[in-house]
Tab-separated table of C-alpha atoms in Angstrom:
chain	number	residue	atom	x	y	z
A	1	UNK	CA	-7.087	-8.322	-29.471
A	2	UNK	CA	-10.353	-7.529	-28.969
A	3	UNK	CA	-12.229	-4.364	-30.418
A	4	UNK	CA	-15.345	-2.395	-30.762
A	5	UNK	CA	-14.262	0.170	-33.063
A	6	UNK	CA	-14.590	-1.372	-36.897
A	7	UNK	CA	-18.303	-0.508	-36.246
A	8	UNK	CA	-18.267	2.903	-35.109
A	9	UNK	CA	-18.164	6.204	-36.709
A	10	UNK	CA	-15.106	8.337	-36.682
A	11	UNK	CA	-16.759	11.398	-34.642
A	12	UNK	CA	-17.978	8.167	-32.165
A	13	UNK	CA	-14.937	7.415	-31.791
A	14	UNK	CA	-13.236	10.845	-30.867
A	15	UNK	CA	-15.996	11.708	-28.608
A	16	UNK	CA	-15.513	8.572	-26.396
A	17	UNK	CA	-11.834	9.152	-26.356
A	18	UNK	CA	-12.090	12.762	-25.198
A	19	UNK	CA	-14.876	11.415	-22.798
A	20	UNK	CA	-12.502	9.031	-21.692
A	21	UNK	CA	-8.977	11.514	-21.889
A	22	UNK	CA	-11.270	13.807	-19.844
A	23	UNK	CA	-12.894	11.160	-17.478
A	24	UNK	CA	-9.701	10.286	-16.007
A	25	UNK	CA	-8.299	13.617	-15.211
A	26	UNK	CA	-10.260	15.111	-12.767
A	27	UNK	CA	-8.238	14.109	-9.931
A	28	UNK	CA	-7.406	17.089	-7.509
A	29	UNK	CA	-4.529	17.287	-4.885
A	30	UNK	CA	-7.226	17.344	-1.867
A	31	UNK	CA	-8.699	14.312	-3.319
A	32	UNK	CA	-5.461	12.551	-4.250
A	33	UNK	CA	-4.303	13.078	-0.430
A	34	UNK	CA	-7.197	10.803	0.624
A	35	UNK	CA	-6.207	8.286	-1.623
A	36	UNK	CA	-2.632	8.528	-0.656
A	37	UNK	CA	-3.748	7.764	3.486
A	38	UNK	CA	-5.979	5.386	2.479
A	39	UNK	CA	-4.188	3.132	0.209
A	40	UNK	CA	-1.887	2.268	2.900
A	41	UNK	CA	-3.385	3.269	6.409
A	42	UNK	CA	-5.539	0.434	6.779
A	43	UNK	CA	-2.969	-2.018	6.402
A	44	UNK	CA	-0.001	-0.327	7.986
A	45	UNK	CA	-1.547	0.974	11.286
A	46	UNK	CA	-3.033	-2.636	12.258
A	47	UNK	CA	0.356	-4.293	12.059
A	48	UNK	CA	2.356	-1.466	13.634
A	49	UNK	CA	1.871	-1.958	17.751
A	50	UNK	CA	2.919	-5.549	17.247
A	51	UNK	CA	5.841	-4.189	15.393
A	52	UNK	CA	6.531	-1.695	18.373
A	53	UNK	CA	6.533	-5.174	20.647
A	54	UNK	CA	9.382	-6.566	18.921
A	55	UNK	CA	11.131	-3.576	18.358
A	56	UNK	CA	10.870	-2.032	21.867
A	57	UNK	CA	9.320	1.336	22.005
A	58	UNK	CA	12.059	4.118	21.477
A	59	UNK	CA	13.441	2.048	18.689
A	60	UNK	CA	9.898	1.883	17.106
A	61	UNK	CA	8.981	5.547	17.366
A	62	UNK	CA	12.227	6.614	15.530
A	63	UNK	CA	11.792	4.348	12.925
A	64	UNK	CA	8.106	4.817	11.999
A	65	UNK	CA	9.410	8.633	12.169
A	66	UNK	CA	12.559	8.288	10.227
A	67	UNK	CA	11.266	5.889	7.452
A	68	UNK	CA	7.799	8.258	7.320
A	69	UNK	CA	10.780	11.178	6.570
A	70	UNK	CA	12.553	9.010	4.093
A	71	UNK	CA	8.750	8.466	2.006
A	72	UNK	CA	8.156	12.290	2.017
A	73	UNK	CA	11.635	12.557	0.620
A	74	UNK	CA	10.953	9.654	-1.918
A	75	UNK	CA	7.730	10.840	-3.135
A	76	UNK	CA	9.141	14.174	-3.637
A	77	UNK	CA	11.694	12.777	-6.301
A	78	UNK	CA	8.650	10.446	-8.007
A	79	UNK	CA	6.799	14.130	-8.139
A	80	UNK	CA	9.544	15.615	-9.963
A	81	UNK	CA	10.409	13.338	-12.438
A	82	UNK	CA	6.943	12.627	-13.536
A	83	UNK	CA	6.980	16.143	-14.073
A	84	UNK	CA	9.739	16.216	-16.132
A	85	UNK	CA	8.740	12.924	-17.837
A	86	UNK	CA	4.966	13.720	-18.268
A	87	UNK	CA	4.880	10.442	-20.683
A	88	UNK	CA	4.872	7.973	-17.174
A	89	UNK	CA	2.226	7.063	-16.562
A	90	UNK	CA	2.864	3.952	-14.283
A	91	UNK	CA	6.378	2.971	-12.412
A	92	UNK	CA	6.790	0.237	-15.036
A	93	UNK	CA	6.886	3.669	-17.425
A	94	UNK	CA	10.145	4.576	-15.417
A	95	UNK	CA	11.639	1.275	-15.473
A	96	UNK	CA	11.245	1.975	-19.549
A	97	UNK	CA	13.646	4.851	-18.676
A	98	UNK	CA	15.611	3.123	-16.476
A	99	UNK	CA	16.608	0.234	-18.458
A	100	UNK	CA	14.616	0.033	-21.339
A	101	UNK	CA	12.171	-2.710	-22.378
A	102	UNK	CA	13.584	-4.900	-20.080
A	103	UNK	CA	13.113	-2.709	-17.257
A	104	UNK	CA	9.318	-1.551	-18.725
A	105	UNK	CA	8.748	-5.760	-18.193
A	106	UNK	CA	10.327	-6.225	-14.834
A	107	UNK	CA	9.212	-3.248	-13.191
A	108	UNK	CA	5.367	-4.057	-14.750
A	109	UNK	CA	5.368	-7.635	-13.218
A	110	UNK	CA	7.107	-6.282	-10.032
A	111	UNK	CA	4.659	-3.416	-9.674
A	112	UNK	CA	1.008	-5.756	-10.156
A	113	UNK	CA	3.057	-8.404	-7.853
A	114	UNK	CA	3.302	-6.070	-5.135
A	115	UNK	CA	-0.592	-4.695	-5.473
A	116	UNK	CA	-1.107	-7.891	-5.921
A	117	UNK	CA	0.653	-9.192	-2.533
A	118	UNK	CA	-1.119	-6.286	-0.610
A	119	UNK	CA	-5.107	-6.947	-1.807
A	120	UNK	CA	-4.167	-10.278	-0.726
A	121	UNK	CA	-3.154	-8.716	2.751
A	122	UNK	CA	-6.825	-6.907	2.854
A	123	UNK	CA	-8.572	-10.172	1.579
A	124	UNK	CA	-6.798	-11.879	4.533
A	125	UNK	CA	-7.713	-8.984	6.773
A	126	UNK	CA	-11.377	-9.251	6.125
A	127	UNK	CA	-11.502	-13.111	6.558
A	128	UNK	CA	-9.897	-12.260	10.299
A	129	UNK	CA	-12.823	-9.440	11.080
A	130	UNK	CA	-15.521	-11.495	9.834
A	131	UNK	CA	-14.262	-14.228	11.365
A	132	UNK	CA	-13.610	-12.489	14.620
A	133	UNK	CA	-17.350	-10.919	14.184
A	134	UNK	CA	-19.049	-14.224	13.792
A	135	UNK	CA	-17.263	-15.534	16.149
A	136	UNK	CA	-15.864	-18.781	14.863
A	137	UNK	CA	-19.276	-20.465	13.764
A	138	UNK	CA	-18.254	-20.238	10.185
A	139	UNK	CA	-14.954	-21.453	8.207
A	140	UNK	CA	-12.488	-18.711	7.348
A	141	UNK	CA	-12.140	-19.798	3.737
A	142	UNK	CA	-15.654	-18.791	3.278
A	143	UNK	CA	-15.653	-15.126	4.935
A	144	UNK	CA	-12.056	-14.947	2.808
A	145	UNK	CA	-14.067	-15.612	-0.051
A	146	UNK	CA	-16.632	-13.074	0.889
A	147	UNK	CA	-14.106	-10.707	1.408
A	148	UNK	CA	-12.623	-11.434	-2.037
A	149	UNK	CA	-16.226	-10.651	-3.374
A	150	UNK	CA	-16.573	-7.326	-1.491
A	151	UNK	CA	-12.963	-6.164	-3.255
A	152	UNK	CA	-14.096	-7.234	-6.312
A	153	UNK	CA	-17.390	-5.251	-6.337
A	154	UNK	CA	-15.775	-2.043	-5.012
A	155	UNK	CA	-13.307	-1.834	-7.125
A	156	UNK	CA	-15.307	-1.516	-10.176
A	157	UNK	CA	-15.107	2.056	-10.454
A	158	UNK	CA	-12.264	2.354	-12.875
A	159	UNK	CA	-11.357	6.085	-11.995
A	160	UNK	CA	-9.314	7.123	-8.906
A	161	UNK	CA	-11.299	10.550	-8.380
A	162	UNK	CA	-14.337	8.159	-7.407
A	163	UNK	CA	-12.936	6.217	-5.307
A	164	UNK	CA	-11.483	8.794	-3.597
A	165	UNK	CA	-15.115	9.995	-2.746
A	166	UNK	CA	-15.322	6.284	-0.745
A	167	UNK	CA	-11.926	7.304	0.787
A	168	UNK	CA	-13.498	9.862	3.004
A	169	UNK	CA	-15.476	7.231	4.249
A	170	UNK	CA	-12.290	4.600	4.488
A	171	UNK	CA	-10.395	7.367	6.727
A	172	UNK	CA	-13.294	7.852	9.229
A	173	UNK	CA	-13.432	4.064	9.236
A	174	UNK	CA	-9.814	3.655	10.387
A	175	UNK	CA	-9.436	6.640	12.890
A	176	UNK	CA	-12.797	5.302	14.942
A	177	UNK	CA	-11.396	1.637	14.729
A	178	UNK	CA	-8.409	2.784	16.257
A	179	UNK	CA	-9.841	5.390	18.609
A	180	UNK	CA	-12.305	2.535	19.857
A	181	UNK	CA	-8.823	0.294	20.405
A	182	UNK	CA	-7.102	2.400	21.775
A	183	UNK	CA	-9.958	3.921	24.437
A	184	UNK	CA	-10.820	-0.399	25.085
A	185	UNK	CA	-7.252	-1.084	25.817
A	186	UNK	CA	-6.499	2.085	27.820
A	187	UNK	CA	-9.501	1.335	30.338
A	188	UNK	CA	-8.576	-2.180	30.532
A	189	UNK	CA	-5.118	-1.474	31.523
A	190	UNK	CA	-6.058	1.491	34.121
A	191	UNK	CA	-8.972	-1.033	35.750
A	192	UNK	CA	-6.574	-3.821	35.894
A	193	UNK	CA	-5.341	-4.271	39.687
A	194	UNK	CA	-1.551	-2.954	39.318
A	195	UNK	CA	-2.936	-0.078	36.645
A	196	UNK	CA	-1.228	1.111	33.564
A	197	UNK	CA	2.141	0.908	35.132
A	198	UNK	CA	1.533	-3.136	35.310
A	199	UNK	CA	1.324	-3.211	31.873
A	200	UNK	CA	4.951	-5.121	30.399
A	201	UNK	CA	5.519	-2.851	27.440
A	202	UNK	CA	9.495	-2.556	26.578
A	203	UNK	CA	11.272	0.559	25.710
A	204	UNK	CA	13.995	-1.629	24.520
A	205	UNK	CA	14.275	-4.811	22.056
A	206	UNK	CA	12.378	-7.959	23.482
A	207	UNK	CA	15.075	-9.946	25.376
A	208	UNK	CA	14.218	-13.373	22.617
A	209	UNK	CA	14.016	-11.178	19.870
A	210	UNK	CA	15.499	-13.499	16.617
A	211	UNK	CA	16.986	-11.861	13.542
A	212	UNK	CA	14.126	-12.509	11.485
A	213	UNK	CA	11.485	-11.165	13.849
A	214	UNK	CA	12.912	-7.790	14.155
A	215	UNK	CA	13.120	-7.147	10.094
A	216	UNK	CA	9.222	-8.898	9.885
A	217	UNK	CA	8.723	-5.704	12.360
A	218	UNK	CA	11.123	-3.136	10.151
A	219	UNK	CA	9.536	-4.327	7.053
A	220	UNK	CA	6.089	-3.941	8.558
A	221	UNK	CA	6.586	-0.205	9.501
A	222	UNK	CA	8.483	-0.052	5.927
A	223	UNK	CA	4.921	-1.399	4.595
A	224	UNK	CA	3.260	1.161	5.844
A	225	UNK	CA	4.801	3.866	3.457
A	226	UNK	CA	3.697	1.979	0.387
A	227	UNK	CA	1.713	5.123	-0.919
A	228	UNK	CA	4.508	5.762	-3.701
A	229	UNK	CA	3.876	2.708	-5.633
A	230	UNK	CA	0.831	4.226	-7.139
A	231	UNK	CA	1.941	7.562	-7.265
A	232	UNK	CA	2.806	8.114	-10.911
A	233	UNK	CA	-0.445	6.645	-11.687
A	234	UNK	CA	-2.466	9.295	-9.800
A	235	UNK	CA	-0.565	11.793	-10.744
A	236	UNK	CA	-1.621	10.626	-14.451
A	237	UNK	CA	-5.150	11.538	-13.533
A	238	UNK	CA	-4.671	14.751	-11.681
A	239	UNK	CA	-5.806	17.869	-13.322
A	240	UNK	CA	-3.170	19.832	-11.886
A	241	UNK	CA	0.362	17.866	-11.570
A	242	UNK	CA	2.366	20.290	-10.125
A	243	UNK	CA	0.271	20.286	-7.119
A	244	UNK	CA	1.136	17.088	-5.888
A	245	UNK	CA	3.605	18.361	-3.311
A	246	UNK	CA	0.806	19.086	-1.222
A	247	UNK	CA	-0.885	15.604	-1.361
A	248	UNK	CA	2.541	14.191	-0.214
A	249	UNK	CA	3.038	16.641	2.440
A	250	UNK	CA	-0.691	16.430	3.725
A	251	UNK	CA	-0.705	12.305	3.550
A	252	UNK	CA	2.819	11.427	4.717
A	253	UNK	CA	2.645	13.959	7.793
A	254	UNK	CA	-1.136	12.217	8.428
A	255	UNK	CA	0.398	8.757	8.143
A	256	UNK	CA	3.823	9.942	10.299
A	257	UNK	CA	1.309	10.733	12.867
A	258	UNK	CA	-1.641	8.243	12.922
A	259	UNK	CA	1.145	5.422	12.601
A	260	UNK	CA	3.346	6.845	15.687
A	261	UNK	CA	0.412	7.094	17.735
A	262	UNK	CA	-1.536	4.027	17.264
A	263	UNK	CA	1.996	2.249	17.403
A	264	UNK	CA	3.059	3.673	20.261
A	265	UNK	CA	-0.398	3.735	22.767
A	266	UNK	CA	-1.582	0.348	21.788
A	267	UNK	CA	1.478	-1.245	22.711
A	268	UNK	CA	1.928	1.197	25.834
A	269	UNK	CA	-2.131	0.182	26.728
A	270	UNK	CA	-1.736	-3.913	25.872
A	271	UNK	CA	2.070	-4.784	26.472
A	272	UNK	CA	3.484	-8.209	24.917
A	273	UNK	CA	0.232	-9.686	24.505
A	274	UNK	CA	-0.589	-7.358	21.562
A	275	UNK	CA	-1.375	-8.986	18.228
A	276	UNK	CA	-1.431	-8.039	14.728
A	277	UNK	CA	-3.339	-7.305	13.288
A	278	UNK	CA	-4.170	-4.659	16.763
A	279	UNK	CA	-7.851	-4.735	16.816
A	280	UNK	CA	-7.298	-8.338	17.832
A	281	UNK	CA	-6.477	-7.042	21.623
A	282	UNK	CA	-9.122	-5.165	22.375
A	283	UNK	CA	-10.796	-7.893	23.864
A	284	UNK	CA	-13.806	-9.970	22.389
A	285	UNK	CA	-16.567	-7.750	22.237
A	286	UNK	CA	-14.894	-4.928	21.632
A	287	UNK	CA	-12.703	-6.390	18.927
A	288	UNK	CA	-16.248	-7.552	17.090
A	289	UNK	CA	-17.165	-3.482	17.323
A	290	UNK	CA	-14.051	-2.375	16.522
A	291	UNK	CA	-13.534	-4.765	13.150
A	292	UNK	CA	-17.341	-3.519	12.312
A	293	UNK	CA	-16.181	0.062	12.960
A	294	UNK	CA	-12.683	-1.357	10.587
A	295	UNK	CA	-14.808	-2.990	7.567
A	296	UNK	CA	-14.942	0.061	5.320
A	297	UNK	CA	-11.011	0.864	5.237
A	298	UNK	CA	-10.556	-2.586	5.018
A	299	UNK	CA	-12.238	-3.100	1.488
A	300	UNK	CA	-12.030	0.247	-0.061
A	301	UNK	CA	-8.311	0.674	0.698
A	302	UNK	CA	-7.857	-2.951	-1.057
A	303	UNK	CA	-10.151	-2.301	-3.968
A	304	UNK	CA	-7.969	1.183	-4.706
A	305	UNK	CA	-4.833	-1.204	-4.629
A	306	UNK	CA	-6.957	-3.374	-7.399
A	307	UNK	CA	-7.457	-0.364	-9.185
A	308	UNK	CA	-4.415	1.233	-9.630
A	309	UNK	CA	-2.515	-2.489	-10.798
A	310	UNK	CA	-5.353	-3.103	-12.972
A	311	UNK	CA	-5.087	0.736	-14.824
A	312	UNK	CA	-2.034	0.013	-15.788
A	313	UNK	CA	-2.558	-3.870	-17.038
A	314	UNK	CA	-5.677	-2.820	-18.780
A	315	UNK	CA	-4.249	-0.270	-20.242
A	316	UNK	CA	-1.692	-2.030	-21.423
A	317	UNK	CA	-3.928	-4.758	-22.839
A	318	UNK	CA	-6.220	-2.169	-24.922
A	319	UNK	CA	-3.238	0.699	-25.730
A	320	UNK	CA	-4.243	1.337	-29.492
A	321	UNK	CA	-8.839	0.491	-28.643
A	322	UNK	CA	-10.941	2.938	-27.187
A	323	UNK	CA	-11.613	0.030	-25.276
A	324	UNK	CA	-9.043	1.047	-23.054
A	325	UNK	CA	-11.624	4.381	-22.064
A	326	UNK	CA	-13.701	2.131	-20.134
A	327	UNK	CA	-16.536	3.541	-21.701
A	328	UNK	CA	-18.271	1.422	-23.759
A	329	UNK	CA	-20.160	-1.900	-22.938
A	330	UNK	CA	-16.775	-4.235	-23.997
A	331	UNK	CA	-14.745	-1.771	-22.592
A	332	UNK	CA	-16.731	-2.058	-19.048
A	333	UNK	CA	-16.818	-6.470	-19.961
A	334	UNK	CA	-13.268	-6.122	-20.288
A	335	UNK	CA	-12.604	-4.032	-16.990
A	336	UNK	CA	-14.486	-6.201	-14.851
A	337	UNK	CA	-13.079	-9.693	-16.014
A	338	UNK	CA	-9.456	-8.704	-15.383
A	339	UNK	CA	-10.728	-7.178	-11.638
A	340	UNK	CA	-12.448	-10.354	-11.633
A	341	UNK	CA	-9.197	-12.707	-12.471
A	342	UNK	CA	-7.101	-10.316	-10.351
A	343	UNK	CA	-9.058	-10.902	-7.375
A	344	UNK	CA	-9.046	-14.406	-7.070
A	345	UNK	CA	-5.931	-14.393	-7.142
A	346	UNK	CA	-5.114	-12.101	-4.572
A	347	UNK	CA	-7.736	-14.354	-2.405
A	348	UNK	CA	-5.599	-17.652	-3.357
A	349	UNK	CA	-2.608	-15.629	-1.719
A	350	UNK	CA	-4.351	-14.349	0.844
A	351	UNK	CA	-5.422	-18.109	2.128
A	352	UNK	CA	-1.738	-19.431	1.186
A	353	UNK	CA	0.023	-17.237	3.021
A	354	UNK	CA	-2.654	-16.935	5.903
A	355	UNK	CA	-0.423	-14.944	8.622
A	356	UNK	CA	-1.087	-11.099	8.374
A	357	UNK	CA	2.457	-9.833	9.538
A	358	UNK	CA	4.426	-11.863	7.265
A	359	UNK	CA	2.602	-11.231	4.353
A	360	UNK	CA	2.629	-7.568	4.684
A	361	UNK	CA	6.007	-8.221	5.036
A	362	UNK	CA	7.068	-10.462	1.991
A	363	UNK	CA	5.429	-7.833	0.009
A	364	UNK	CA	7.353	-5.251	1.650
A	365	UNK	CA	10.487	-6.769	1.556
A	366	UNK	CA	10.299	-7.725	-1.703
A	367	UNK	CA	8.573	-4.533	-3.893
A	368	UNK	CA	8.309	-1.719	-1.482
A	369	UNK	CA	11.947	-1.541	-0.839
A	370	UNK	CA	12.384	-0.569	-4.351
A	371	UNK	CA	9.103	1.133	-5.151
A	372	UNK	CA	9.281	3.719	-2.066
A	373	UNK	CA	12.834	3.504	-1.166
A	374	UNK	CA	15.662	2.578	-3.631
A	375	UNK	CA	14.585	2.885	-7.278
A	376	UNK	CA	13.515	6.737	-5.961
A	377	UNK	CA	16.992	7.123	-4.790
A	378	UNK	CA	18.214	5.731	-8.101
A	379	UNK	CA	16.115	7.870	-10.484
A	380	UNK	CA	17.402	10.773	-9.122
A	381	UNK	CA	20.895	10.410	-9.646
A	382	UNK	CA	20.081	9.477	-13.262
A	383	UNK	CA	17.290	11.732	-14.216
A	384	UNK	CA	17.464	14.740	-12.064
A	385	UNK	CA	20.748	15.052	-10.586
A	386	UNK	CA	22.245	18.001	-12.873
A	387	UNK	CA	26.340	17.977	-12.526
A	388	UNK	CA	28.384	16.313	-10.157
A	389	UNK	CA	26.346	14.526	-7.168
A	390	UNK	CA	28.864	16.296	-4.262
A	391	UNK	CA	28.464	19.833	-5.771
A	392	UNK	CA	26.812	22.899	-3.441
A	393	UNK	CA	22.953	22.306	-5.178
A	394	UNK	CA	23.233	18.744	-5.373
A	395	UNK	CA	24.654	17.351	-1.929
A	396	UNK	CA	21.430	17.284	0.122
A	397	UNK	CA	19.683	15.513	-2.248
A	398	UNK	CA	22.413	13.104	-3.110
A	399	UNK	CA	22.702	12.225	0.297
A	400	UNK	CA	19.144	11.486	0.752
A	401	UNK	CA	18.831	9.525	-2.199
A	402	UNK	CA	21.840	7.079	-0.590
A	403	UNK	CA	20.217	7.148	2.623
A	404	UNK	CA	16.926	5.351	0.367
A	405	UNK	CA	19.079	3.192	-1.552
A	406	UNK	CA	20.822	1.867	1.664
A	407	UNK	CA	17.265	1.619	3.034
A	408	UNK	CA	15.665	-0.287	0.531
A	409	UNK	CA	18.183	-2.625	-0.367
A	410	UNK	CA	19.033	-4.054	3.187
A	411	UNK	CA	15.104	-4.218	3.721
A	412	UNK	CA	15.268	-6.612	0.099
A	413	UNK	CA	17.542	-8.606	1.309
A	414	UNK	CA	17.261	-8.853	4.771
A	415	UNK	CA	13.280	-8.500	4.931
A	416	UNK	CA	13.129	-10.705	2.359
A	417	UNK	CA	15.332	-13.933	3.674
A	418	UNK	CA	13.571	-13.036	7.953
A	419	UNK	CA	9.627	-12.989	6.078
A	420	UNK	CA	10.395	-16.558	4.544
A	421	UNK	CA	12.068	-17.701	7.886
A	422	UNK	CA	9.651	-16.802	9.740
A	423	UNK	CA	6.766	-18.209	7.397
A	424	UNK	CA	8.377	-21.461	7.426
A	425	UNK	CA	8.957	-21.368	11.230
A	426	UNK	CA	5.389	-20.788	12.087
A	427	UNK	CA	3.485	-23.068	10.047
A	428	UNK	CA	5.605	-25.787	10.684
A	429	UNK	CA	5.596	-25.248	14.628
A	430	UNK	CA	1.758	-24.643	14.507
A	431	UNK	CA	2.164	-21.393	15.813
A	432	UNK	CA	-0.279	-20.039	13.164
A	433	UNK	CA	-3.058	-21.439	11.305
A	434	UNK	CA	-1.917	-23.299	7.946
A	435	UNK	CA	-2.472	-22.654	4.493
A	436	UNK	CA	-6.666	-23.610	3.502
A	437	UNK	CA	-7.213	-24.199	6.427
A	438	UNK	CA	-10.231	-22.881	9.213
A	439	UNK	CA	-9.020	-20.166	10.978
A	440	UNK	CA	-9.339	-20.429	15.249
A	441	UNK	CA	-10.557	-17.630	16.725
């Protein structure tokens, strides 16, 4: 392993680590709200109208509702036993308690697969607004590539109380992308000659809808509420722990809201012709403006993803070296060559797996199931659940935590068996663009 510290004095080396202990706690609950909209927001609210489309509009409201609900709920039960078990420091931490070493390994590998899936998801995101900016003249590959460049740089930063300074700037990004969508689309549809009641949006299921296409659209809105992934992790760096029931509160009502709404008026404004990701609709011109507007929240929500699976792998990689500090000039070498490896190969996922709704959903199906919905539910039966699960004080939450379980584990298997389906089904009927390949616009 490598290591700086044979060379440095004692005192050295307990001033970096109490530079470093103290660098990484200064993470507030204001601050750690921002993070919590912004890690997912980007993603989830781009994919969500298209979602509505398949799902028919009542059914889509109460589920982006319901499974927002559920998250709250979830994250609540992450809060608590990361409180009780201050020692976590990262979910693979709790599969350590769960099931021991074995669960420490499977829950690490599942836990950088999944970040891993979804700064893929922004890479591919990126490639499509550049793309859609430049309007064709240039491969895809390329402006992927850039994109993979642009994650790389920003995620740098090693500490989660700086990037939540860029998050500010992420969430502005977002809210005028969609306002800009959603004002496009709404004159388009009121200027068109039958008016916003010509416009063929479906309270109800689309009449074709397949099996497979209505869990990629459940496991898309499930996608959405991916904030408690990282959770554990940034409550590792808050100052104050016990004040995280205000960042979940403040981000999953935020999300609950911006997700309903864009969901909702985009596909009441553009009808079946809506794509995913939305910006897509508003038409060419404003689509260029809008994925402009859409470039911030697009790379600084991936590079936080980056940083929080790369916290825990570096920290894994440097446990017993101050290295691990990020610090000191190896420590810094060895921080940006693993955000360097992890990149690329986000960016080789990103271009395998080159349609936006599936892979949002693959890596929903597969990790956030557990991550936001069933492990929680789990845990708290066998951490926090004091006496028998039916009694007076433990009912409500027992019943909640089956509700998750149920959730996430027909989302695993179902989500997971409709995202391949459909993968298959539209590269091989050309109804998407295949893998390294130049993308149409």
């Amino acid at each position: 392993m490598l290591d700086d510290t044979a060379e440095v004095s004692d005192d050295r080396l307990k001033r970096i680590a109490a530079d470093g202990n103290a660098f990484f706690h200064r993470l507030g609950w204001k601050r750690l709200s921002v993070v919590l909209v912004v890690e997912a927001i980007a993603l989830g609210s781009l994919s969500l109208p298209k979602a509505f489309h398949a799902l028919g509009m009542i059914l889509g409201v109460i589920l982006t509702v319901f499974l927002g609900a559920v998250a709250i709920f979830t994250s609540y039960i992450i809060g608590r036993i990361k409180l009780a078990y201050p020692e976590i420091s990262h979910y693979a931490d709790a599969g350590r308690l769960l099931f021991g070493r074995i669960g420490y390994e499977v829950f690490g590998v599942a836990f950088v697969l999944e970040l891993l899936l979804t700064v893929g998801s922004h890479a591919l995101t990126g490639s499509i607004a550049l793309v859609t900016i430049n309007g064709g003249h240039v491969c895809s590959i390329a402006f992927s590539a850039v994109s993979a460049v642009i994650l790389l740089i920003l995620a740098i930063p090693p500490s989660f109380s700086e990037v939540a300074i860029l998050g500010y700037i992420d969430f502005v990004s977002i809210i005028a992308a969609i306002g800009i969508t959603i004002i496009a689309t709404g004159i388009r549809a009121t200027d068109s000659p039958t008016g916003l009641s010509g416009v063929d949006w479906s309270a109800y299921p689309k009449d074709d809808l397949s099996f497979s296409e209505a869990f990629v659209a459940v496991s898309n809105i499930v996608f959405a509420y991916s904030f408690a992934i990282g959770q554990f992790s940034f409550m590792d760096e808050m100052h104050t722990p016990k004040d995280y029931m205000k960042s979940i509160w403040a981000s999953g009502v935020t999300q609950i809201l911006i997700y309903t709404l864009t969901g909702a008026i985009c596909y009441a404004f553009i009808g079946s012709t809506v794509q995913s990701p939305a910006l897509l609709s508003a038409g060419s011109l404003v689509s260029k403006v809008a994925f402009g507007i859409a470039l911030p929240v697009i790379f600084i929500s991936g590079s936080i993803n980056t940083t929080v699976a790369l916290r825990y792998v570096h920290g894994r990689l440097f446990k017993d070296s101050i290295i691990r500090y990020i610090n000191t000039p190896m420590g810094w070498a060895s921080w940006i060559g693993i955000v360097a490896i992890f990149t690329v190969i986000a960016w080789v996922i990103a271009e395998a797996i080159p349609i936006f709704s599936d892979l949002l959903s693959l890596a929903s199906a597969l990790f956030v199931s557990g991550f936001s919905f069933y492990l929680p539910g789990l845990m708290w039966f066998r951490f926090l659940c004091d006496g028998k699960w039916y009694s007076r004080k433990n009912i409500w939450m027992s019943l909640g935590s089956i509700v998750a379980l149920v959730i996430g584990l027909v989302v695993l298997g179902a989500g997971t068996y409709s995202t391949i389906k459909d993968i298959i089904d539209q590269i091989s009927n050309g109804t998407d663009h295949s893998p390294f390949t130049c993308r149409a616009v």
